[in-house]
Amino acid sequence: MDLQGENNSELNLAEDSRRQQRKGKGMKSSILHTEQQMSSVEIEFPNASEDLQGNDKDHCTDSPSPPEKLIAGILGVICFILMYILARMALSYSCSHCPPEWFTQSNNCYYVSTEDRTWTESLKACVSENSSLAYTDNEEERKFLSSLSFVSSWIGIFRRSSDHPWMLINGSTPTLEIAESSSGNRNCVILYKYGLASSSCESSKHYICKQRFYS
């Protein structure tokens, strides 16, 4: 009986020892598993920090450097100056109202020809420039017209014959004095330094065109 009891106790001790070993192996495996998880977490965190550093680098690359900001500012100033100059040029052109090579006086534009034409040819030449042969019934304007040309020039005053009265091309009767020659067939008027005078319509002279503008 004593031998059997001792054998049973030895068997129980052996089984307890095996159980202890199994528990130890299980704890070791769980510890290893936990360590692997922590290692994976540590691996992921460095990667995340590297991503953040990469994003910071990209952000710094996208933002302009000080020299680029300076260049952009200079270009902006140049563009502003060019726009200002163009605006002034456009304003200057719009304020003149008259075509190039024309003179401005009050609300009128005047053009003095450089070629000689007959009175009728001069009338047509002015019409082709969207104007009319200059005419005036005002002494102040007459003096201004005389100052434009150093030679006698056709203006828009005529008569049908020596038996008809003088007439402006707008149909009204002039009040300014017109010096007449005793010889006939002088039915058109020229402007010279000191006033108005009759002349043959077929002679060739300079002429003055007049164009009115409205502001």
Short mmCIF file of C-alpha atoms in Angstrom, two decimals:
data_model
loop_
_atom_site.label_atom_id
_atom_site.label_comp_id
_atom_site.label_asym_id
_atom_site.label_seq_id
_atom_site.Cartn_x
_atom_site.Cartn_y
_atom_site.Cartn_z
CA MET A 1 0.00 0.00 0.00
CA ASP A 2 2.82 2.40 0.83
CA LEU A 3 4.53 1.71 -2.50
CA GLN A 4 1.38 2.36 -4.44
CA GLY A 5 0.81 5.67 -2.63
CA GLU A 6 4.32 6.78 -3.37
CA ASN A 7 3.91 5.88 -7.03
CA ASN A 8 0.69 7.90 -7.24
CA SER A 9 2.33 10.90 -5.64
CA GLU A 10 5.25 10.68 -8.06
CA LEU A 11 2.84 10.55 -10.99
CA ASN A 12 1.01 13.59 -9.67
CA LEU A 13 4.27 15.49 -9.34
CA ALA A 14 5.26 14.61 -12.90
CA GLU A 15 1.93 15.82 -14.25
CA ASP A 16 2.22 19.03 -12.23
CA SER A 17 5.69 19.55 -13.67
CA ARG A 18 4.37 19.10 -17.22
CA ARG A 19 1.57 21.57 -16.55
CA GLN A 20 4.09 24.08 -15.22
CA GLN A 21 6.18 23.67 -18.39
CA ARG A 22 3.11 24.14 -20.61
CA LYS A 23 2.15 27.29 -18.71
CA GLY A 24 5.69 28.58 -19.03
CA LYS A 25 5.71 27.98 -22.77
CA GLY A 26 2.34 29.73 -23.10
CA MET A 27 3.55 32.75 -21.16
CA LYS A 28 6.72 32.89 -23.25
CA SER A 29 4.72 32.76 -26.49
CA SER A 30 2.36 35.50 -25.26
CA ILE A 31 5.33 37.63 -24.22
CA LEU A 32 6.94 37.10 -27.63
CA HIS A 33 3.67 38.02 -29.32
CA THR A 34 3.41 41.21 -27.25
CA GLU A 35 7.00 42.14 -28.06
CA GLN A 36 6.33 41.64 -31.78
CA GLN A 37 3.31 43.95 -31.58
CA MET A 38 5.34 46.63 -29.82
CA SER A 39 8.06 46.29 -32.43
CA SER A 40 5.53 46.75 -35.21
CA VAL A 41 4.19 49.85 -33.45
CA GLU A 42 7.73 51.23 -33.16
CA ILE A 43 8.30 50.56 -36.85
CA GLU A 44 5.09 52.37 -37.79
CA PHE A 45 5.84 55.41 -35.65
CA PRO A 46 9.22 56.12 -37.30
CA ASN A 47 7.55 55.84 -40.68
CA ALA A 48 4.91 58.33 -39.58
CA SER A 49 7.60 60.74 -38.41
CA GLU A 50 9.39 60.35 -41.75
CA ASP A 51 6.11 61.13 -43.55
CA LEU A 52 5.70 64.27 -41.46
CA GLN A 53 9.24 65.34 -42.27
CA GLY A 54 8.59 64.70 -45.96
CA ASN A 55 5.42 66.81 -45.85
CA ASP A 56 7.33 69.62 -44.15
CA LYS A 57 9.95 69.47 -46.90
CA ASP A 58 7.25 69.61 -49.58
CA HIS A 59 5.60 72.55 -47.82
CA CYS A 60 8.88 74.42 -47.68
CA THR A 61 9.49 73.67 -51.35
CA ASP A 62 6.07 75.04 -52.41
CA SER A 63 6.42 78.33 -50.54
CA PRO A 64 8.34 80.96 -52.57
CA SER A 65 11.81 81.87 -51.40
CA PRO A 66 12.68 85.53 -50.63
CA PRO A 67 14.37 86.12 -54.04
CA GLU A 68 11.26 84.82 -55.83
CA LYS A 69 9.07 87.15 -53.77
CA LEU A 70 11.31 90.08 -54.69
CA ILE A 71 11.16 89.25 -58.40
CA ALA A 72 7.36 88.89 -58.24
CA GLY A 73 7.11 92.30 -56.55
CA ILE A 74 9.31 93.96 -59.18
CA LEU A 75 7.26 92.44 -62.02
CA GLY A 76 4.08 93.69 -60.36
CA VAL A 77 5.46 97.24 -60.18
CA ILE A 78 6.54 97.11 -63.85
CA CYS A 79 3.06 95.94 -64.91
CA PHE A 80 1.47 98.77 -62.94
CA ILE A 81 3.74 101.36 -64.57
CA LEU A 82 2.99 100.03 -68.06
CA MET A 83 -0.76 100.11 -67.40
CA TYR A 84 -0.45 103.71 -66.15
CA ILE A 85 1.48 104.79 -69.27
CA LEU A 86 -1.05 103.12 -71.60
CA ALA A 87 -3.93 104.76 -69.74
CA ARG A 88 -2.30 108.19 -70.06
CA MET A 89 -1.69 107.65 -73.78
CA ALA A 90 -5.30 106.61 -74.34
CA LEU A 91 -6.55 109.61 -72.36
CA SER A 92 -4.30 111.98 -74.28
CA TYR A 93 -5.54 110.63 -77.62
CA SER A 94 -9.21 110.83 -76.58
CA CYS A 95 -8.78 114.41 -75.30
CA SER A 96 -7.24 115.71 -78.55
CA HIS A 97 -10.34 114.83 -80.65
CA CYS A 98 -8.48 115.81 -83.83
CA PRO A 99 -6.70 113.56 -86.34
CA PRO A 100 -2.89 113.70 -86.53
CA GLU A 101 -1.45 116.80 -88.28
CA TRP A 102 -4.64 118.77 -87.59
CA PHE A 103 -4.79 121.94 -85.47
CA THR A 104 -7.24 122.40 -82.62
CA GLN A 105 -9.06 125.62 -81.82
CA SER A 106 -12.14 125.80 -79.58
CA ASN A 107 -14.34 122.91 -80.75
CA ASN A 108 -12.87 122.73 -84.25
CA CYS A 109 -10.07 120.88 -86.03
CA TYR A 110 -8.23 122.53 -88.93
CA TYR A 111 -6.02 121.07 -91.63
CA VAL A 112 -3.75 123.10 -93.93
CA SER A 113 -2.90 121.37 -97.20
CA THR A 114 0.61 121.02 -98.58
CA GLU A 115 -0.55 120.73 -102.20
CA ASP A 116 -2.31 123.19 -104.55
CA ARG A 117 -5.80 122.53 -105.93
CA THR A 118 -8.60 124.46 -107.57
CA TRP A 119 -11.45 125.65 -105.36
CA THR A 120 -13.75 122.77 -106.42
CA GLU A 121 -10.97 120.20 -105.99
CA SER A 122 -10.21 121.64 -102.56
CA LEU A 123 -13.88 121.33 -101.58
CA LYS A 124 -13.91 117.64 -102.57
CA ALA A 125 -10.58 116.95 -100.82
CA CYS A 126 -11.96 118.25 -97.53
CA VAL A 127 -15.15 116.19 -97.91
CA SER A 128 -13.00 113.07 -98.38
CA GLU A 129 -11.48 113.82 -94.94
CA ASN A 130 -14.95 113.97 -93.33
CA SER A 131 -14.67 117.73 -93.09
CA SER A 132 -15.56 120.81 -95.11
CA LEU A 133 -13.64 123.62 -96.74
CA ALA A 134 -13.02 126.02 -93.86
CA TYR A 135 -15.33 128.99 -93.66
CA THR A 136 -15.79 131.71 -91.09
CA ASP A 137 -17.80 134.83 -90.42
CA ASN A 138 -15.89 135.65 -87.27
CA GLU A 139 -12.90 138.01 -87.21
CA GLU A 140 -11.18 136.17 -84.38
CA GLU A 141 -11.40 132.86 -86.22
CA ARG A 142 -10.31 134.57 -89.41
CA LYS A 143 -7.11 135.75 -87.72
CA PHE A 144 -6.49 132.27 -86.39
CA LEU A 145 -6.89 130.77 -89.88
CA SER A 146 -4.51 133.38 -91.32
CA SER A 147 -1.90 132.36 -88.75
CA LEU A 148 -2.05 128.72 -89.90
CA SER A 149 -0.79 129.35 -93.42
CA PHE A 150 1.92 131.64 -94.81
CA VAL A 151 0.40 131.53 -98.30
CA SER A 152 -3.06 132.36 -99.58
CA SER A 153 -5.49 129.44 -99.21
CA TRP A 154 -8.98 128.60 -100.37
CA ILE A 155 -11.82 128.86 -97.85
CA GLY A 156 -15.50 128.00 -98.13
CA ILE A 157 -16.90 131.26 -99.52
CA PHE A 158 -18.06 131.63 -103.14
CA ARG A 159 -20.67 133.15 -105.44
CA ARG A 160 -22.34 131.85 -108.58
CA SER A 161 -21.34 134.92 -110.62
CA SER A 162 -20.38 138.54 -110.14
CA ASP A 163 -24.09 139.34 -110.22
CA HIS A 164 -24.79 137.11 -107.18
CA PRO A 165 -23.96 137.78 -103.54
CA TRP A 166 -21.21 136.01 -101.66
CA MET A 167 -22.25 132.93 -99.75
CA LEU A 168 -20.73 130.61 -97.20
CA ILE A 169 -20.88 126.92 -98.11
CA ASN A 170 -23.38 126.46 -95.27
CA GLY A 171 -25.78 128.76 -97.16
CA SER A 172 -25.46 131.87 -94.97
CA THR A 173 -24.33 135.33 -96.09
CA PRO A 174 -20.89 136.50 -94.84
CA THR A 175 -20.51 139.77 -92.98
CA LEU A 176 -16.71 140.00 -93.19
CA GLU A 177 -15.32 142.32 -95.85
CA ILE A 178 -14.06 140.64 -99.04
CA ALA A 179 -11.60 142.57 -101.22
CA GLU A 180 -12.63 142.29 -104.88
CA SER A 181 -10.58 142.75 -108.03
CA SER A 182 -11.84 144.82 -110.94
CA SER A 183 -11.27 141.92 -113.32
CA GLY A 184 -14.20 139.55 -113.69
CA ASN A 185 -14.62 135.82 -113.10
CA ARG A 186 -13.27 135.92 -109.54
CA ASN A 187 -16.05 134.09 -107.79
CA CYS A 188 -14.18 132.20 -105.05
CA VAL A 189 -12.52 133.56 -101.91
CA ILE A 190 -8.99 133.11 -100.61
CA LEU A 191 -7.69 133.75 -97.13
CA TYR A 192 -4.42 135.69 -96.87
CA LYS A 193 -2.50 137.37 -94.09
CA TYR A 194 -4.60 140.52 -93.86
CA GLY A 195 -8.08 139.28 -94.71
CA LEU A 196 -10.25 137.83 -97.50
CA ALA A 197 -10.04 138.44 -101.24
CA SER A 198 -11.73 137.21 -104.41
CA SER A 199 -9.83 134.97 -106.84
CA SER A 200 -10.42 132.82 -109.90
CA CYS A 201 -11.95 129.47 -108.90
CA GLU A 202 -9.77 127.68 -111.47
CA SER A 203 -6.45 128.79 -110.04
CA SER A 204 -4.56 126.31 -107.87
CA LYS A 205 -3.86 127.20 -104.26
CA HIS A 206 -3.48 125.68 -100.82
CA TYR A 207 -6.69 125.08 -98.88
CA ILE A 208 -7.86 124.76 -95.28
CA CYS A 209 -10.27 122.08 -94.07
CA LYS A 210 -12.46 122.42 -91.00
CA GLN A 211 -13.93 119.67 -88.87
CA ARG A 212 -16.11 120.22 -85.82
CA PHE A 213 -15.98 117.93 -82.82
CA TYR A 214 -18.19 117.71 -79.77
CA SER A 215 -16.76 117.12 -76.30
#
